[in-house]
Amino acid sequence: MNELLVALEAFWAERGIRPSAGASDVDILALEDRYGLHMPADLRAYFRAINGMSSGAESRRDMDDDLIRFYPLAECQLLNIAAPEIDVPDARSILCVADYSIWCWGYGVRLGTDDASPVHVIYDAETVKVADSWEAFLRAYIRRDYAVTYPR
């Protein structure tokens, strides 16, 4: 996973994007406690190291060339909170971690009690699973695999 996070940081750097400062274990545990859900190891490692795209002065931009923005942990919310109008059965277990073009659609990781972390694209009234794990999603993102990041 570490080499993947280094590759992601380099991918963003080429585009003038800097990651936010890594999230602390305390912040990650607070999010898990708040929602009563377990963050999988790959997502936890990502937030510790990368923690989304920075929107501060040190970053030229806070979204990539494809208009995808990855949130810092502090901005992540469960789908039922982030977009209560989207009524899908699993909205209380999907953590919104990114969006496309200021929320034309979102990207969420299903949290649970184990280390599975399927990633879903979130549309107005449905979610579509696009990757079996956060790690698989990031690999597809870096490859610019549009079947994963733009599945429609």
CSV table of N, CA and C in Angstrom, one decimal:
chain,number,residue,atom,x,y,z
A,1,MET,N,0.8,-1.2,0.0
A,1,MET,CA,0.0,0.0,0.0
A,1,MET,C,0.9,1.3,0.0
A,2,ASN,N,2.0,1.2,0.7
A,2,ASN,CA,2.9,2.3,0.8
A,2,ASN,C,3.3,2.9,-0.6
A,3,GLU,N,3.7,1.9,-1.5
A,3,GLU,CA,4.1,2.3,-2.8
A,3,GLU,C,3.0,3.0,-3.6
A,4,LEU,N,1.8,2.5,-3.4
A,4,LEU,CA,0.6,3.1,-4.0
A,4,LEU,C,0.4,4.5,-3.5
A,5,LEU,N,0.6,4.8,-2.3
A,5,LEU,CA,0.4,6.1,-1.7
A,5,LEU,C,1.5,7.1,-2.2
A,6,VAL,N,2.7,6.6,-2.4
A,6,VAL,CA,3.8,7.4,-3.0
A,6,VAL,C,3.4,7.7,-4.4
A,7,ALA,N,2.9,6.7,-5.2
A,7,ALA,CA,2.5,7.0,-6.6
A,7,ALA,C,1.3,8.0,-6.7
A,8,LEU,N,0.4,7.9,-5.7
A,8,LEU,CA,-0.7,8.8,-5.7
A,8,LEU,C,-0.2,10.2,-5.5
A,9,GLU,N,0.6,10.4,-4.5
A,9,GLU,CA,1.2,11.7,-4.2
A,9,GLU,C,1.9,12.3,-5.4
A,10,ALA,N,2.7,11.4,-6.1
A,10,ALA,CA,3.4,11.9,-7.3
A,10,ALA,C,2.5,12.2,-8.4
A,11,PHE,N,1.4,11.4,-8.6
A,11,PHE,CA,0.4,11.7,-9.6
A,11,PHE,C,-0.2,13.1,-9.4
A,12,TRP,N,-0.6,13.4,-8.1
A,12,TRP,CA,-1.1,14.7,-7.8
A,12,TRP,C,-0.1,15.8,-8.0
A,13,ALA,N,1.1,15.6,-7.6
A,13,ALA,CA,2.2,16.6,-7.7
A,13,ALA,C,2.4,17.0,-9.1
A,14,GLU,N,2.3,16.1,-10.1
A,14,GLU,CA,2.4,16.4,-11.5
A,14,GLU,C,1.3,17.4,-11.9
A,15,ARG,N,0.2,17.4,-11.2
A,15,ARG,CA,-0.9,18.2,-11.5
A,15,ARG,C,-1.1,19.4,-10.6
A,16,GLY,N,-0.1,19.7,-9.8
A,16,GLY,CA,-0.1,20.9,-8.9
A,16,GLY,C,-1.0,20.7,-7.7
A,17,ILE,N,-1.3,19.5,-7.3
A,17,ILE,CA,-2.1,19.2,-6.2
A,17,ILE,C,-1.3,18.6,-5.1
A,18,ARG,N,-1.5,19.2,-3.9
A,18,ARG,CA,-0.8,18.7,-2.7
A,18,ARG,C,-1.8,18.0,-1.8
A,19,PRO,N,-1.3,16.9,-1.1
A,19,PRO,CA,-2.2,16.3,-0.1
A,19,PRO,C,-2.3,17.1,1.1
A,20,SER,N,-3.4,16.9,1.9
A,20,SER,CA,-3.5,17.5,3.2
A,20,SER,C,-2.5,16.8,4.1
A,21,ALA,N,-2.3,17.4,5.3
A,21,ALA,CA,-1.4,16.7,6.3
A,21,ALA,C,-2.2,15.5,6.7
A,22,GLY,N,-1.4,14.4,6.9
A,22,GLY,CA,-2.0,13.1,7.4
A,22,GLY,C,-2.9,13.3,8.6
A,23,ALA,N,-3.9,12.5,8.6
A,23,ALA,CA,-4.8,12.4,9.8
A,23,ALA,C,-4.2,11.6,10.9
A,24,SER,N,-4.5,12.0,12.1
A,24,SER,CA,-4.0,11.3,13.3
A,24,SER,C,-4.9,10.1,13.6
A,25,ASP,N,-4.3,9.1,14.3
A,25,ASP,CA,-5.1,7.9,14.7
A,25,ASP,C,-6.3,8.4,15.6
A,26,VAL,N,-6.1,9.4,16.4
A,26,VAL,CA,-7.2,10.0,17.2
A,26,VAL,C,-8.3,10.4,16.3
A,27,ASP,N,-8.0,11.1,15.3
A,27,ASP,CA,-9.1,11.6,14.3
A,27,ASP,C,-9.8,10.5,13.7
A,28,ILE,N,-9.0,9.5,13.2
A,28,ILE,CA,-9.6,8.3,12.6
A,28,ILE,C,-10.5,7.6,13.5
A,29,LEU,N,-10.0,7.3,14.8
A,29,LEU,CA,-10.9,6.6,15.8
A,29,LEU,C,-12.1,7.4,16.1
A,30,ALA,N,-12.0,8.8,16.2
A,30,ALA,CA,-13.1,9.6,16.5
A,30,ALA,C,-14.2,9.4,15.4
A,31,LEU,N,-13.8,9.4,14.1
A,31,LEU,CA,-14.8,9.2,13.0
A,31,LEU,C,-15.4,7.8,13.2
A,32,GLU,N,-14.6,6.8,13.4
A,32,GLU,CA,-15.2,5.5,13.6
A,32,GLU,C,-16.2,5.4,14.8
A,33,ASP,N,-15.8,6.0,15.9
A,33,ASP,CA,-16.7,6.1,17.1
A,33,ASP,C,-18.0,6.8,16.8
A,34,ARG,N,-17.9,8.0,16.1
A,34,ARG,CA,-19.0,8.8,15.8
A,34,ARG,C,-20.1,8.0,15.0
A,35,TYR,N,-19.6,7.2,14.0
A,35,TYR,CA,-20.5,6.5,13.1
A,35,TYR,C,-20.7,5.0,13.5
A,36,GLY,N,-19.9,4.6,14.5
A,36,GLY,CA,-20.0,3.2,14.9
A,36,GLY,C,-19.6,2.2,13.8
A,37,LEU,N,-18.7,2.5,13.0
A,37,LEU,CA,-18.3,1.7,11.9
A,37,LEU,C,-16.8,1.6,11.9
A,38,HIS,N,-16.3,0.5,11.3
A,38,HIS,CA,-14.8,0.2,11.2
A,38,HIS,C,-14.3,0.7,9.9
A,39,MET,N,-13.1,1.4,9.9
A,39,MET,CA,-12.4,1.8,8.7
A,39,MET,C,-11.5,0.8,8.3
A,40,PRO,N,-11.5,0.3,7.1
A,40,PRO,CA,-10.6,-0.8,6.6
A,40,PRO,C,-9.2,-0.3,6.6
A,41,ALA,N,-8.2,-1.2,6.7
A,41,ALA,CA,-6.8,-0.9,6.7
A,41,ALA,C,-6.3,0.0,5.6
A,42,ASP,N,-6.8,-0.3,4.4
A,42,ASP,CA,-6.3,0.5,3.2
A,42,ASP,C,-6.7,1.9,3.3
A,43,LEU,N,-8.0,2.2,3.7
A,43,LEU,CA,-8.5,3.5,3.8
A,43,LEU,C,-7.8,4.2,5.0
A,44,ARG,N,-7.6,3.5,6.1
A,44,ARG,CA,-6.9,4.1,7.3
A,44,ARG,C,-5.5,4.5,6.9
A,45,ALA,N,-4.7,3.7,6.1
A,45,ALA,CA,-3.4,4.0,5.7
A,45,ALA,C,-3.4,5.3,4.8
A,46,TYR,N,-4.4,5.3,3.9
A,46,TYR,CA,-4.5,6.5,3.0
A,46,TYR,C,-4.7,7.8,3.8
A,47,PHE,N,-5.6,7.8,4.8
A,47,PHE,CA,-5.9,9.0,5.6
A,47,PHE,C,-4.7,9.4,6.4
A,48,ARG,N,-4.0,8.4,7.0
A,48,ARG,CA,-2.8,8.7,7.8
A,48,ARG,C,-1.7,9.4,6.9
A,49,ALA,N,-1.6,8.9,5.7
A,49,ALA,CA,-0.5,9.4,4.8
A,49,ALA,C,-0.9,10.6,3.9
A,50,ILE,N,-2.0,10.5,3.3
A,50,ILE,CA,-2.4,11.5,2.3
A,50,ILE,C,-3.5,12.4,2.8
A,51,ASN,N,-4.6,11.9,3.3
A,51,ASN,CA,-5.7,12.7,3.9
A,51,ASN,C,-6.3,13.7,2.9
A,52,GLY,N,-6.6,13.2,1.7
A,52,GLY,CA,-7.3,14.1,0.7
A,52,GLY,C,-6.4,15.2,0.1
A,53,MET,N,-7.1,16.0,-0.7
A,53,MET,CA,-6.4,17.1,-1.4
A,53,MET,C,-6.4,18.3,-0.5
A,54,SER,N,-5.3,19.0,-0.5
A,54,SER,CA,-5.2,20.2,0.3
A,54,SER,C,-5.9,21.3,-0.5
A,55,SER,N,-6.6,22.2,0.2
A,55,SER,CA,-7.2,23.4,-0.5
A,55,SER,C,-6.5,24.6,0.0
A,56,GLY,N,-5.4,24.5,0.7
A,56,GLY,CA,-4.6,25.6,1.2
A,56,GLY,C,-3.8,26.3,0.2
A,57,ALA,N,-3.1,27.3,0.6
A,57,ALA,CA,-2.2,28.1,-0.4
A,57,ALA,C,-1.1,27.3,-1.0
A,58,GLU,N,-0.7,26.2,-0.3
A,58,GLU,CA,0.4,25.4,-0.8
A,58,GLU,C,0.1,24.6,-2.1
A,59,SER,N,-1.2,24.5,-2.4
A,59,SER,CA,-1.7,23.7,-3.5
A,59,SER,C,-2.3,24.6,-4.5
A,60,ARG,N,-1.9,24.4,-5.8
A,60,ARG,CA,-2.5,25.3,-6.9
A,60,ARG,C,-3.9,25.0,-7.1
A,61,ARG,N,-4.4,23.8,-6.8
A,61,ARG,CA,-5.7,23.4,-7.1
A,61,ARG,C,-6.2,22.3,-6.1
A,62,ASP,N,-7.5,22.2,-5.9
A,62,ASP,CA,-8.0,21.2,-5.0
A,62,ASP,C,-8.9,20.1,-5.7
A,63,MET,N,-8.7,20.0,-7.0
A,63,MET,CA,-9.3,18.9,-7.7
A,63,MET,C,-8.4,18.6,-8.9
A,64,ASP,N,-8.6,17.4,-9.5
A,64,ASP,CA,-7.7,17.0,-10.5
A,64,ASP,C,-8.2,17.4,-11.9
A,65,ASP,N,-7.4,17.0,-12.9
A,65,ASP,CA,-7.8,17.4,-14.3
A,65,ASP,C,-9.2,16.8,-14.7
A,66,ASP,N,-9.6,15.7,-14.1
A,66,ASP,CA,-10.8,15.1,-14.4
A,66,ASP,C,-12.0,15.6,-13.5
A,67,LEU,N,-11.7,16.6,-12.7
A,67,LEU,CA,-12.7,17.3,-11.8
A,67,LEU,C,-13.0,16.4,-10.6
A,68,ILE,N,-12.1,15.5,-10.2
A,68,ILE,CA,-12.4,14.7,-9.0
A,68,ILE,C,-11.6,15.4,-7.8
A,69,ARG,N,-12.3,15.5,-6.7
A,69,ARG,CA,-11.8,16.1,-5.5
A,69,ARG,C,-11.8,15.0,-4.4
A,70,PHE,N,-10.7,14.7,-3.8
A,70,PHE,CA,-10.6,13.8,-2.6
A,70,PHE,C,-10.7,14.6,-1.4
A,71,TYR,N,-11.6,14.3,-0.4
A,71,TYR,CA,-11.8,15.1,0.8
A,71,TYR,C,-10.8,14.7,1.9
A,72,PRO,N,-10.4,15.7,2.7
A,72,PRO,CA,-9.7,15.4,3.9
A,72,PRO,C,-10.6,14.7,4.9
A,73,LEU,N,-10.1,13.9,5.8
A,73,LEU,CA,-11.0,13.2,6.7
A,73,LEU,C,-12.0,14.1,7.4
A,74,ALA,N,-11.6,15.3,7.8
A,74,ALA,CA,-12.5,16.2,8.5
A,74,ALA,C,-13.8,16.5,7.7
A,75,GLU,N,-13.7,16.4,6.3
A,75,GLU,CA,-14.9,16.7,5.5
A,75,GLU,C,-15.7,15.4,5.1
A,76,CYS,N,-15.2,14.2,5.5
A,76,CYS,CA,-15.9,13.0,5.1
A,76,CYS,C,-17.1,12.8,6.0
A,77,GLN,N,-18.2,12.4,5.4
A,77,GLN,CA,-19.4,12.1,6.2
A,77,GLN,C,-20.1,10.9,5.6
A,78,LEU,N,-20.9,10.2,6.4
A,78,LEU,CA,-21.7,9.1,5.8
A,78,LEU,C,-22.7,9.7,4.8
A,79,LEU,N,-23.1,8.9,3.8
A,79,LEU,CA,-24.0,9.3,2.7
A,79,LEU,C,-25.3,9.9,3.3
A,80,ASN,N,-25.9,9.2,4.3
A,80,ASN,CA,-27.1,9.7,4.8
A,80,ASN,C,-27.1,11.1,5.4
A,81,ILE,N,-25.9,11.6,5.8
A,81,ILE,CA,-25.6,12.9,6.3
A,81,ILE,C,-25.2,13.9,5.2
A,82,ALA,N,-24.3,13.4,4.3
A,82,ALA,CA,-23.8,14.3,3.3
A,82,ALA,C,-24.8,14.6,2.2
A,83,ALA,N,-25.7,13.6,1.9
A,83,ALA,CA,-26.7,13.8,0.9
A,83,ALA,C,-28.0,13.0,1.3
A,84,PRO,N,-28.7,13.6,2.3
A,84,PRO,CA,-29.9,12.9,2.8
A,84,PRO,C,-30.9,12.6,1.8
A,85,GLU,N,-30.9,13.4,0.7
A,85,GLU,CA,-31.9,13.2,-0.3
A,85,GLU,C,-31.7,11.9,-1.1
A,86,ILE,N,-30.5,11.3,-1.0
A,86,ILE,CA,-30.2,10.1,-1.7
A,86,ILE,C,-30.6,8.9,-0.8
A,87,ASP,N,-31.7,8.3,-1.2
A,87,ASP,CA,-32.3,7.3,-0.3
A,87,ASP,C,-31.9,5.9,-0.8
A,88,VAL,N,-30.8,5.4,-0.4
A,88,VAL,CA,-30.4,4.0,-0.7
A,88,VAL,C,-30.3,3.2,0.6
A,89,PRO,N,-30.5,1.9,0.6
A,89,PRO,CA,-30.6,1.2,1.8
A,89,PRO,C,-29.3,1.2,2.7
A,90,ASP,N,-28.1,1.4,2.0
A,90,ASP,CA,-26.9,1.3,2.8
A,90,ASP,C,-26.3,2.7,3.0
A,91,ALA,N,-27.1,3.7,3.0
A,91,ALA,CA,-26.6,5.1,3.1
A,91,ALA,C,-25.9,5.3,4.5
A,92,ARG,N,-26.2,4.6,5.5
A,92,ARG,CA,-25.6,4.8,6.8
A,92,ARG,C,-24.3,4.1,7.0
A,93,SER,N,-23.8,3.4,5.9
A,93,SER,CA,-22.5,2.7,6.0
A,93,SER,C,-21.6,3.1,4.9
A,94,ILE,N,-21.9,4.1,4.1
A,94,ILE,CA,-21.1,4.5,3.0
A,94,ILE,C,-20.5,5.9,3.4
A,95,LEU,N,-19.1,5.9,3.5
A,95,LEU,CA,-18.4,7.1,3.8
A,95,LEU,C,-18.1,7.9,2.5
A,96,CYS,N,-18.6,9.1,2.4
A,96,CYS,CA,-18.3,9.9,1.2
A,96,CYS,C,-16.9,10.4,1.3
A,97,VAL,N,-16.0,10.1,0.3
A,97,VAL,CA,-14.6,10.4,0.4
A,97,VAL,C,-14.1,11.3,-0.7
A,98,ALA,N,-15.0,11.4,-1.8
A,98,ALA,CA,-14.6,12.2,-2.9
A,98,ALA,C,-15.8,12.6,-3.8
A,99,ASP,N,-15.7,13.5,-4.7
A,99,ASP,CA,-16.8,13.7,-5.6
A,99,ASP,C,-16.2,14.1,-7.0
A,100,TYR,N,-17.1,14.1,-7.9
A,100,TYR,CA,-16.8,14.6,-9.3
A,100,TYR,C,-17.6,15.9,-9.6
A,101,SER,N,-16.8,16.9,-10.0
A,101,SER,CA,-17.4,18.2,-10.5
A,101,SER,C,-18.4,18.8,-9.5
A,102,ILE,N,-17.9,19.0,-8.3
A,102,ILE,CA,-18.7,19.6,-7.2
A,102,ILE,C,-20.0,18.9,-7.0
A,103,TRP,N,-19.9,17.6,-6.9
A,103,TRP,CA,-21.0,16.6,-6.5
A,103,TRP,C,-22.0,16.4,-7.7
A,104,CYS,N,-21.5,16.2,-8.9
A,104,CYS,CA,-22.4,15.6,-9.9
A,104,CYS,C,-22.6,14.2,-9.5
A,105,TRP,N,-21.6,13.6,-8.9
A,105,TRP,CA,-21.8,12.3,-8.2
A,105,TRP,C,-20.6,12.2,-7.2
A,106,GLY,N,-20.8,11.3,-6.3
A,106,GLY,CA,-19.8,11.1,-5.3
A,106,GLY,C,-19.1,9.7,-5.3
A,107,TYR,N,-18.1,9.6,-4.5
A,107,TYR,CA,-17.4,8.3,-4.4
A,107,TYR,C,-17.4,8.0,-2.9
A,108,GLY,N,-17.8,6.8,-2.6
A,108,GLY,CA,-17.9,6.4,-1.2
A,108,GLY,C,-17.4,5.0,-0.9
A,109,VAL,N,-16.9,4.8,0.3
A,109,VAL,CA,-16.3,3.5,0.7
A,109,VAL,C,-17.3,3.0,1.8
A,110,ARG,N,-17.7,1.7,1.5
A,110,ARG,CA,-18.6,1.1,2.5
A,110,ARG,C,-17.8,0.7,3.7
A,111,LEU,N,-18.2,1.2,4.8
A,111,LEU,CA,-17.6,0.8,6.1
A,111,LEU,C,-18.4,-0.3,6.8
A,112,GLY,N,-17.8,-1.0,7.6
A,112,GLY,CA,-18.5,-2.1,8.3
A,112,GLY,C,-17.8,-2.6,9.5
A,113,THR,N,-17.8,-3.8,9.7
A,113,THR,CA,-17.1,-4.4,10.9
A,113,THR,C,-15.9,-5.2,10.6
A,114,ASP,N,-15.6,-5.3,9.3
A,114,ASP,CA,-14.4,-6.1,8.8
A,114,ASP,C,-13.6,-5.2,8.0
A,115,ASP,N,-12.6,-5.8,7.3
A,115,ASP,CA,-11.7,-5.0,6.5
A,115,ASP,C,-12.0,-4.9,5.0
A,116,ALA,N,-13.2,-5.4,4.7
A,116,ALA,CA,-13.7,-5.2,3.3
A,116,ALA,C,-14.0,-3.7,3.1
A,117,SER,N,-13.7,-3.2,1.9
A,117,SER,CA,-13.9,-1.8,1.7
A,117,SER,C,-14.4,-1.5,0.2
A,118,PRO,N,-15.5,-2.0,-0.2
A,118,PRO,CA,-15.9,-1.8,-1.6
A,118,PRO,C,-16.2,-0.3,-1.8
A,119,VAL,N,-15.8,0.2,-3.0
A,119,VAL,CA,-16.0,1.6,-3.3
A,119,VAL,C,-17.2,1.7,-4.3
A,120,HIS,N,-18.0,2.7,-4.1
A,120,HIS,CA,-19.2,2.9,-4.9
A,120,HIS,C,-19.2,4.3,-5.4
A,121,VAL,N,-19.8,4.4,-6.6
A,121,VAL,CA,-20.1,5.8,-7.2
A,121,VAL,C,-21.5,6.0,-6.8
A,122,ILE,N,-21.8,7.2,-6.3
A,122,ILE,CA,-23.1,7.6,-5.7
A,122,ILE,C,-23.8,8.6,-6.7
A,123,TYR,N,-24.9,8.1,-7.2
A,123,TYR,CA,-25.7,9.0,-8.1
A,123,TYR,C,-26.9,9.4,-7.3
A,124,ASP,N,-27.8,10.1,-7.9
A,124,ASP,CA,-29.0,10.6,-7.2
A,124,ASP,C,-29.8,9.6,-6.5
A,125,ALA,N,-30.1,8.5,-7.0
A,125,ALA,CA,-30.9,7.5,-6.3
A,125,ALA,C,-30.3,6.1,-6.3
A,126,GLU,N,-29.1,6.0,-6.5
A,126,GLU,CA,-28.5,4.7,-6.5
A,126,GLU,C,-27.0,4.8,-6.3
A,127,THR,N,-26.4,3.6,-5.9
A,127,THR,CA,-24.9,3.5,-5.8
A,127,THR,C,-24.5,2.4,-6.7
A,128,VAL,N,-23.4,2.5,-7.3
A,128,VAL,CA,-22.8,1.5,-8.2
A,128,VAL,C,-21.5,1.1,-7.7
A,129,LYS,N,-21.3,-0.2,-7.4
A,129,LYS,CA,-20.0,-0.7,-6.9
A,129,LYS,C,-19.0,-0.6,-8.1
A,130,VAL,N,-17.8,0.0,-7.9
A,130,VAL,CA,-16.9,0.1,-8.9
A,130,VAL,C,-15.5,-0.5,-8.6
A,131,ALA,N,-15.3,-0.8,-7.3
A,131,ALA,CA,-14.0,-1.5,-6.9
A,131,ALA,C,-14.2,-2.3,-5.7
A,132,ASP,N,-13.5,-3.4,-5.5
A,132,ASP,CA,-13.6,-4.2,-4.3
A,132,ASP,C,-13.0,-3.6,-3.1
A,133,SER,N,-12.1,-2.7,-3.3
A,133,SER,CA,-11.4,-2.1,-2.2
A,133,SER,C,-10.9,-0.7,-2.5
A,134,TRP,N,-10.6,0.1,-1.5
A,134,TRP,CA,-10.0,1.4,-1.7
A,134,TRP,C,-8.7,1.4,-2.4
A,135,GLU,N,-7.9,0.4,-2.1
A,135,GLU,CA,-6.6,0.2,-2.8
A,135,GLU,C,-6.9,0.0,-4.3
A,136,ALA,N,-7.8,-0.9,-4.7
A,136,ALA,CA,-8.1,-1.1,-6.1
A,136,ALA,C,-8.7,0.1,-6.7
A,137,PHE,N,-9.5,0.9,-6.0
A,137,PHE,CA,-10.0,2.1,-6.6
A,137,PHE,C,-8.8,3.1,-6.9
A,138,LEU,N,-7.9,3.3,-5.9
A,138,LEU,CA,-6.8,4.2,-6.2
A,138,LEU,C,-5.9,3.8,-7.3
A,139,ARG,N,-5.7,2.5,-7.5
A,139,ARG,CA,-4.9,2.0,-8.6
A,139,ARG,C,-5.6,2.3,-9.9
A,140,ALA,N,-6.9,2.1,-10.0
A,140,ALA,CA,-7.6,2.4,-11.2
A,140,ALA,C,-7.6,4.0,-11.4
A,141,TYR,N,-7.8,4.7,-10.4
A,141,TYR,CA,-7.7,6.2,-10.5
A,141,TYR,C,-6.4,6.7,-11.1
A,142,ILE,N,-5.3,6.2,-10.6
A,142,ILE,CA,-4.0,6.6,-11.1
A,142,ILE,C,-3.8,6.2,-12.6
A,143,ARG,N,-4.4,5.0,-12.9
A,143,ARG,CA,-4.3,4.6,-14.3
A,143,ARG,C,-5.2,5.4,-15.2
A,144,ARG,N,-6.1,6.2,-14.6
A,144,ARG,CA,-7.2,6.9,-15.3
A,144,ARG,C,-8.1,5.9,-16.0
A,145,ASP,N,-8.5,4.9,-15.2
A,145,ASP,CA,-9.4,3.9,-15.7
A,145,ASP,C,-10.8,4.4,-15.6
A,146,TYR,N,-11.3,5.0,-16.6
A,146,TYR,CA,-12.6,5.7,-16.6
A,146,TYR,C,-13.8,4.8,-16.4
A,147,ALA,N,-13.6,3.5,-16.6
A,147,ALA,CA,-14.7,2.5,-16.3
A,147,ALA,C,-14.9,2.5,-14.8
A,148,VAL,N,-13.9,2.8,-14.0
A,148,VAL,CA,-14.1,2.8,-12.6
A,148,VAL,C,-14.5,4.2,-12.1
A,149,THR,N,-13.8,5.3,-12.6
A,149,THR,CA,-14.1,6.6,-12.1
A,149,THR,C,-15.3,7.3,-12.7
A,150,TYR,N,-15.7,6.8,-13.9
A,150,TYR,CA,-16.9,7.3,-14.6
A,150,TYR,C,-17.7,6.2,-15.2
A,151,PRO,N,-18.3,5.4,-14.3
A,151,PRO,CA,-18.9,4.1,-14.8
A,151,PRO,C,-20.2,4.3,-15.7
A,152,ARG,N,-20.7,5.4,-15.8
A,152,ARG,CA,-21.9,5.6,-16.7
A,152,ARG,C,-21.5,6.0,-18.1
